[in-house]
Tab-separated table of C-alpha atoms and ligand atoms in Angstrom:
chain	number	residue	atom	x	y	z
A	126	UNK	CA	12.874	5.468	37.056
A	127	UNK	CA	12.102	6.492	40.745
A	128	UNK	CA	11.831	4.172	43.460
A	129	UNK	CA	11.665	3.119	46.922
A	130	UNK	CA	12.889	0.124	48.499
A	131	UNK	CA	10.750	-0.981	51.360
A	132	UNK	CA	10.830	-4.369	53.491
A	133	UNK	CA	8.089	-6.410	55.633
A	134	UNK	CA	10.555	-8.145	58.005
A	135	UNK	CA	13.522	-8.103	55.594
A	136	UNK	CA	11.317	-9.221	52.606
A	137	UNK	CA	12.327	-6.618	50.586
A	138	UNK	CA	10.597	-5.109	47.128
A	139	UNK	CA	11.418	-2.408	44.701
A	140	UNK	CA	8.340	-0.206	44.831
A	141	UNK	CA	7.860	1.852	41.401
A	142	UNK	CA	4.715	4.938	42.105
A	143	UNK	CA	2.834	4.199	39.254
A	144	UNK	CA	0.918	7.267	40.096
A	145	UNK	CA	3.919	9.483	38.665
A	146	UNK	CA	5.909	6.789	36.974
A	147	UNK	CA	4.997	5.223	33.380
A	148	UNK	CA	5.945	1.427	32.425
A	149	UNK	CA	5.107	-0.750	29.470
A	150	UNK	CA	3.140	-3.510	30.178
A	151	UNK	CA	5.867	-5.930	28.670
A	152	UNK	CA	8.678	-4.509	30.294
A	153	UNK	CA	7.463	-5.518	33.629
A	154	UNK	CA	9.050	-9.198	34.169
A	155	UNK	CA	12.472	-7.960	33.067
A	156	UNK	CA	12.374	-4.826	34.454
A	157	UNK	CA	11.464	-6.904	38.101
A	158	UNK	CA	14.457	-9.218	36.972
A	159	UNK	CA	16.729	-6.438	36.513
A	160	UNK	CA	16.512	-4.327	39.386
A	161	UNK	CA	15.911	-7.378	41.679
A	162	UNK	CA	19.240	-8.256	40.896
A	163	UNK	CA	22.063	-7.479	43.785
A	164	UNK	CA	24.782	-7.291	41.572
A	165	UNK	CA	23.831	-5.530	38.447
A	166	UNK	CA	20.339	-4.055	39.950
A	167	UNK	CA	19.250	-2.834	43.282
A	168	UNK	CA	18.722	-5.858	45.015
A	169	UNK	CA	15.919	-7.359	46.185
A	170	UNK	CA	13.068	-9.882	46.469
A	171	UNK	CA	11.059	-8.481	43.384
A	172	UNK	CA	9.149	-5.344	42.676
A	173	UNK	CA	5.384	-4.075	43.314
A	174	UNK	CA	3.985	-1.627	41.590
A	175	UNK	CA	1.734	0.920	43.542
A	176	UNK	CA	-1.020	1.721	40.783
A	177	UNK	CA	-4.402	3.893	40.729
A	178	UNK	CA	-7.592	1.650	40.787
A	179	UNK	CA	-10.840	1.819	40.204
A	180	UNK	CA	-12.029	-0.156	43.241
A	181	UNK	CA	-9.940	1.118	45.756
A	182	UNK	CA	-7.750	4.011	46.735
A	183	UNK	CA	-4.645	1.773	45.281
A	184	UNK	CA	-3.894	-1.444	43.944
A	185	UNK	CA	-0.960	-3.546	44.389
A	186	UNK	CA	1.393	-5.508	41.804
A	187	UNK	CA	3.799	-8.346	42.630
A	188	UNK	CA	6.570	-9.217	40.461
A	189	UNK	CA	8.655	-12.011	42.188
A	190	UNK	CA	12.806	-11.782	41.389
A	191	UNK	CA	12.003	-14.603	38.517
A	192	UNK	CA	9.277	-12.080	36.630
A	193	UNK	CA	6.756	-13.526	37.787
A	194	UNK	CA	3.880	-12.117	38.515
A	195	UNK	CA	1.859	-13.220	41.683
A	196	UNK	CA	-1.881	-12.489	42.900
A	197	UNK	CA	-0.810	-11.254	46.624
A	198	UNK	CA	2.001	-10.685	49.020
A	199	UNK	CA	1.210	-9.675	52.463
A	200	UNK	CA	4.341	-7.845	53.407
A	201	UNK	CA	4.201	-6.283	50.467
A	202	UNK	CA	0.751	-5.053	51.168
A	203	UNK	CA	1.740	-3.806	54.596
A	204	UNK	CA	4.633	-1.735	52.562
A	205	UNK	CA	1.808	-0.285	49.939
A	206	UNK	CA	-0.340	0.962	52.654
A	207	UNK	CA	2.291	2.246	54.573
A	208	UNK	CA	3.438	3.992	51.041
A	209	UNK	CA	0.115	5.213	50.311
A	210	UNK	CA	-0.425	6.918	53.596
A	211	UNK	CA	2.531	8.564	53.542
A	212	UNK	CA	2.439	9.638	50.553
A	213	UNK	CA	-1.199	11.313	50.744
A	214	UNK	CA	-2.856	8.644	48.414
A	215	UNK	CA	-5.033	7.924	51.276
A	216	UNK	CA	-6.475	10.304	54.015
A	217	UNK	CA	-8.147	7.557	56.516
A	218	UNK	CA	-6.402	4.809	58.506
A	219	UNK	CA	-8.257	2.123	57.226
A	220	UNK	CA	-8.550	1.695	53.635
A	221	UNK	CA	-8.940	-1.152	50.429
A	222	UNK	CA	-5.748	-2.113	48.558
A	223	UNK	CA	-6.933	-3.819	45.203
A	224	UNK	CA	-5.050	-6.916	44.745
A	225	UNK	CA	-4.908	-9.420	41.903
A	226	UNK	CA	-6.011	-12.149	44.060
A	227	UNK	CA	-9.310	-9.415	45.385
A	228	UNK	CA	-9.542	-6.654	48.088
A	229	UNK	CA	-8.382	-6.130	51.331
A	230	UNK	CA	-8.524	-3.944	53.715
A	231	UNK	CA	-5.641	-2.281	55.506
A	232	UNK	CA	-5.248	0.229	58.730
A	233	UNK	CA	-2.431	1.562	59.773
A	234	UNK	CA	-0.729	2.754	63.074
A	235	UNK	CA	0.917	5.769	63.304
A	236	UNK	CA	3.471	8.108	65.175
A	237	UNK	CA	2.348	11.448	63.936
A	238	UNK	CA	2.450	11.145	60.307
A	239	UNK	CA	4.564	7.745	60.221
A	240	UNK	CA	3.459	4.621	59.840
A	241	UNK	CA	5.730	2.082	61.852
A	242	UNK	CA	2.781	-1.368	61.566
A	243	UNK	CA	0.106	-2.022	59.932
A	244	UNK	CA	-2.603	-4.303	60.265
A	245	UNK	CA	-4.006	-6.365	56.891
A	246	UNK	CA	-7.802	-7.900	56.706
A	247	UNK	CA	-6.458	-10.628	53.935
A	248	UNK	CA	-10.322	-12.029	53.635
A	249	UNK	CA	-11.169	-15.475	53.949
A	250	UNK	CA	-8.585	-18.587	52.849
A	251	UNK	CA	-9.388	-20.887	49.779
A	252	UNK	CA	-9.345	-24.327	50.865
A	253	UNK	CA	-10.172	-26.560	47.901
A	254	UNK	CA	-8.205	-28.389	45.943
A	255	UNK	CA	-9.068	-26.349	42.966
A	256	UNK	CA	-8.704	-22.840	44.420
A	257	UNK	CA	-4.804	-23.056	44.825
A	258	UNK	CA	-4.642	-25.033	42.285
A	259	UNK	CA	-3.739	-28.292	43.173
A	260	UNK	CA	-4.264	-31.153	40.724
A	261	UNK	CA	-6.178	-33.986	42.382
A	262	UNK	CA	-9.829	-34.863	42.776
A	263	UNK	CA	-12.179	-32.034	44.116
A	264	UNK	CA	-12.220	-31.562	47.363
A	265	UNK	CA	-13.456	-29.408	50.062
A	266	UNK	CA	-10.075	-29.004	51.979
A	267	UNK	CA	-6.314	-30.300	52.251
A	268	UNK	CA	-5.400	-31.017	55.324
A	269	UNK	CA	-2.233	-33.536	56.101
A	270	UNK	CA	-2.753	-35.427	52.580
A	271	UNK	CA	0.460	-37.808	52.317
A	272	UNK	CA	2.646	-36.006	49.816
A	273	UNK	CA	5.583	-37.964	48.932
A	274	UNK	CA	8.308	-35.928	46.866
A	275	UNK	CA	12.024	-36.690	46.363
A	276	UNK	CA	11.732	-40.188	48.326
A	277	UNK	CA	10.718	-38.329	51.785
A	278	UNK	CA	7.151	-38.903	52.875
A	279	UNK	CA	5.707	-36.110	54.464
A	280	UNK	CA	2.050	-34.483	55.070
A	281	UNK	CA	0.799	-31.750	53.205
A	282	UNK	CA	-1.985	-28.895	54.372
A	283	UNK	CA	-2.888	-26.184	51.072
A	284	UNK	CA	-3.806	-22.883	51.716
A	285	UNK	CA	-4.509	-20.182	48.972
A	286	UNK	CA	-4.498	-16.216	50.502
A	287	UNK	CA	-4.988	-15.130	46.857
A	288	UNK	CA	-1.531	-17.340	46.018
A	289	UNK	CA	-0.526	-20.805	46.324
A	290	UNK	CA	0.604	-22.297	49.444
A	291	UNK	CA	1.636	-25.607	50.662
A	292	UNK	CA	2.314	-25.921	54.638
A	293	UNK	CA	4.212	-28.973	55.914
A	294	UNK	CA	4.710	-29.408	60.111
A	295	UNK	CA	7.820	-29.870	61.050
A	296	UNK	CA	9.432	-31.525	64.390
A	297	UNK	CA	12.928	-29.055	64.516
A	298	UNK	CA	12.281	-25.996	62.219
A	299	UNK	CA	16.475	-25.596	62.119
A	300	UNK	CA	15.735	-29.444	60.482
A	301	UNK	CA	13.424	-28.556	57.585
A	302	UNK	CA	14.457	-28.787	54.280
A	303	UNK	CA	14.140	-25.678	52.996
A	304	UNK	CA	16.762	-24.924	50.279
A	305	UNK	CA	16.724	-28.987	49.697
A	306	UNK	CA	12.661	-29.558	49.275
A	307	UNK	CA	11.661	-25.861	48.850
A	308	UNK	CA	12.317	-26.102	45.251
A	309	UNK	CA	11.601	-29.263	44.091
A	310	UNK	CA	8.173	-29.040	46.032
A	311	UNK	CA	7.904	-25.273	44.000
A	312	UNK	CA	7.632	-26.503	40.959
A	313	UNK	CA	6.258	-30.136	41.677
A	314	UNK	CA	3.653	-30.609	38.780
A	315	UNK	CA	1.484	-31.567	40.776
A	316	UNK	CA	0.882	-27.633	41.650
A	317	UNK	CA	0.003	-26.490	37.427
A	318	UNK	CA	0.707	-22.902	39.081
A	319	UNK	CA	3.861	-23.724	41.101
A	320	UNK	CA	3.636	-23.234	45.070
A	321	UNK	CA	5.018	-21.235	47.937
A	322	UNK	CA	6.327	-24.176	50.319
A	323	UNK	CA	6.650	-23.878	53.821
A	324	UNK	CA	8.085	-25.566	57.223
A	325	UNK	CA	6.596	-24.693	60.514
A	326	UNK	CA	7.397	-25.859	64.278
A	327	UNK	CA	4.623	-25.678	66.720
A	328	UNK	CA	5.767	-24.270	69.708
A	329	UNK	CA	2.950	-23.595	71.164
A	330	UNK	CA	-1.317	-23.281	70.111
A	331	UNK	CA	0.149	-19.241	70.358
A	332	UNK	CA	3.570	-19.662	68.552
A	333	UNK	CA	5.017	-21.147	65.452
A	334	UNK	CA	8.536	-21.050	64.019
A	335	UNK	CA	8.863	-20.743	60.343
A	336	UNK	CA	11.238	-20.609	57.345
A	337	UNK	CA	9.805	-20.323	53.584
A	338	UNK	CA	11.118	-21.406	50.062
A	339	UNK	CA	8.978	-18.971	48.409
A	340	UNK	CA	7.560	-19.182	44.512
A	341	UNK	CA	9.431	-17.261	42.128
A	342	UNK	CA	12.069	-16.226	44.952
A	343	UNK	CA	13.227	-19.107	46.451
A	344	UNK	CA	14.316	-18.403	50.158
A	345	UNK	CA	12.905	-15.281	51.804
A	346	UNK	CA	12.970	-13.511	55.609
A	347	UNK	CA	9.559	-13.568	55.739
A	348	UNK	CA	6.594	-13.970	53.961
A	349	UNK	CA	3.031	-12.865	55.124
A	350	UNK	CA	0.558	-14.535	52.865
A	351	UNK	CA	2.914	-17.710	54.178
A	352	UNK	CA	2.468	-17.384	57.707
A	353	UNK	CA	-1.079	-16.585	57.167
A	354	UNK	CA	-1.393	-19.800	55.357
A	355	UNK	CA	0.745	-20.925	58.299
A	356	UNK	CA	-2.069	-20.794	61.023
A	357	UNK	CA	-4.770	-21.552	58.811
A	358	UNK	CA	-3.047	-25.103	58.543
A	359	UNK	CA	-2.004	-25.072	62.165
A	360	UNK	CA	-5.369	-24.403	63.055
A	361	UNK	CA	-7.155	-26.877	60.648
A	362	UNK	CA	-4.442	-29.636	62.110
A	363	UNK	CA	-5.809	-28.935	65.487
A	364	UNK	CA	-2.477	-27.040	66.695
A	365	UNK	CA	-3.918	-23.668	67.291
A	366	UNK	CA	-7.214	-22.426	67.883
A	367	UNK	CA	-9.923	-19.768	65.763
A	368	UNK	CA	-10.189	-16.499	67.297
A	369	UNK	CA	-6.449	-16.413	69.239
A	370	UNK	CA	-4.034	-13.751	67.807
A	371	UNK	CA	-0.755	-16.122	66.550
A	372	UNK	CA	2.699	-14.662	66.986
A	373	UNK	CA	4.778	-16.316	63.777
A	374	UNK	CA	8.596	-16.331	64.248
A	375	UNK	CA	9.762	-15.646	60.644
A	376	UNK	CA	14.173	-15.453	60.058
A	377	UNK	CA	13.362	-11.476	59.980
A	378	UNK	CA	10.717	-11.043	62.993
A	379	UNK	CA	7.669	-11.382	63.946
A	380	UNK	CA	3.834	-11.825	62.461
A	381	UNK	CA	0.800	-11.487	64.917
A	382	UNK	CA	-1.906	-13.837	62.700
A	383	UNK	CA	-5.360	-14.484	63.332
A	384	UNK	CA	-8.306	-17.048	61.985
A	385	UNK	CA	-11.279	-15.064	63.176
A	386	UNK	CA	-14.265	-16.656	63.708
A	387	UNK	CA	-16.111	-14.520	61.166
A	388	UNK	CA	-13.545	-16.415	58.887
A	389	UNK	CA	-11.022	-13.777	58.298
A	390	UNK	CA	-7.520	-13.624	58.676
A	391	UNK	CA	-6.018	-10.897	60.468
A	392	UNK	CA	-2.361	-9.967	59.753
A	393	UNK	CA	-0.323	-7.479	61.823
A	394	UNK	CA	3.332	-6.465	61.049
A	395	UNK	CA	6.177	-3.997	60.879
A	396	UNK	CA	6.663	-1.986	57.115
A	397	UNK	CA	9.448	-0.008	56.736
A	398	UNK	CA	11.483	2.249	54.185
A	399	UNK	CA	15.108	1.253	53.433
A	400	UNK	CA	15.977	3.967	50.621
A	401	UNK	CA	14.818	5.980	47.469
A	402	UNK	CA	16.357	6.266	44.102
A	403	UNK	CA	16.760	6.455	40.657
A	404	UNK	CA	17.133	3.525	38.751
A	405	UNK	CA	18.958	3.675	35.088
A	406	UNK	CA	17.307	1.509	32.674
A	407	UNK	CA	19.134	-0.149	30.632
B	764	API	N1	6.215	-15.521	46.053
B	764	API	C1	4.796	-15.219	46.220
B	764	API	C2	4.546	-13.698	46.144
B	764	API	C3	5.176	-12.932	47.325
B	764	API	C4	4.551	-13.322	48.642
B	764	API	C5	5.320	-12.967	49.906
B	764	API	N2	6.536	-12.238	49.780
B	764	API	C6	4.417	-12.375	50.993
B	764	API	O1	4.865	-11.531	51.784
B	764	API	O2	3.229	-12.812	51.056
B	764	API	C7	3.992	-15.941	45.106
B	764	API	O3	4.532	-16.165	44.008
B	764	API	O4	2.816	-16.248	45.359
């Protein structure tokens, strides 16, 4: 099986062209088990699958290192359009990318014929309770609900970008407890779907510091539905402001995020290739 291996700020994927490739249907989770693998596989945080749509010029799959199967990832979607470009499944700059969790709309920047960053229209955030989902009564949004887990009080703001996310502000981000909370948090039942969990510093209404324990992964470099999710909660807890272009420092670089006021959120990163390959199935 062909590949590429592509990262968004060191989140890396195995990406399988699904326009010349051919996989069963339930082969995926091990197959994204397998080659995720660094010591008997390729190595990585998962695999997408770049697939022909009938809504858009491509659509994206995202099979986290566990087999799961999530409903966005946004440096993975910076890494499809990047792929698609390149590879001529796309003439225009700006184009859809179907994604489980809906469409979005991508445009990249180029030298010559490379694409070096790309910017990602990830649509609006779901707020309520039931859109992530969170058990709980309804409600409209979650923003610093008391969350105790594992003895430790702390405050939680939910985000969905298509996935699950639960933000918590932190006052040293070399302090949070990522590998320590991360995955009891994951897989808390209070989440019936699990939940990306992360820690962010406010350095400024401009700048945030942030580490991730991410669903079906554990700890990442980055992770761009996260920092969307990120400012979202930064901005709903009054740290950052609607309409202002956020710079996220993830452990692999950096994000430029913003809330517009139309309700959007605007996500601008680096996507690069690592290698290509064959991979023997076993
Ligand atoms: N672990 C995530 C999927 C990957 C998201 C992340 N790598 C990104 O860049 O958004 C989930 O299960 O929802």
């Amino acid at each position: 099986m062909k590949f590429t291996k592509m990262h968004g700020l060191g989140n890396s994927y195995i990406y399988v062209d699904l326009f010349k490739e051919t996989l069963e249907e339930e082969q995926l989770a091990r197959l994204a088990v397998e080659v995720a693998d660094k010591n008997k596989g390729i190595g990585s945080d998962g695999m997408i699958l770049v697939c022909p749509s009938n809504v858009a010029p491509v659509k994206m799959r995202v099979f986290n290192n566990d087999g799961s199967e999530a409903k966005n990832c946004g440096n993975g979607l910076r890494c499809v359009a990047k792929f698609a470009y390149e590879h001529g499944y796309v003439k225009d700059q700006t184009f859809q990318i179907e994604t489980l969790g809906g469409l979005v709309t991508a445009t990249v920047h180029t030298e010559g014929e490379r694409v070096h960053t790309v910017t990602v229209n990830m649509g609006k955030p779901r707020l309520t309770r039931e859109s992530l989902p969170m058990l709980g009564p309804s409600t409209d949004k979650i923003v610093a609900e008391p969350f105790e887990v594992a003895e430790t009080k702390l405050e939680l703001t939910a985000v969905s970008m298509g996935n699950p996310h639960g933000v918590f502000f932190v006052e040293d981000i070399n302090q949070a407890p990522v590998d320590t909370l991360g995955p009891i948090i994951e897989k808390d039942e209070r989440f019936p779907e699990w939940v990306n969990v992360e820690f962010v510093e406010v350095v400024s209404e401009l700048e945030l510091h942030f580490r991730v324990w991410e669903r079906g992964s554990g700890i990442t470099q980055a992770c761009g539905t996260g920092a969307c999710a990120a400012v979202v909660a930064s901005i709903l807890n009054g740290h950052s402001n609607k309409g202002e272009s956020v710079t996220v420092h993830l452990l692999g670089g950096d994000l430029e995020i913003e809330w517009t006021e139309s309700g959007d959120v605007l996500m601008t990163g680096a996507a690069e290739v690592i290698c290509e390959g064959v991979f023997e199935r076993k």
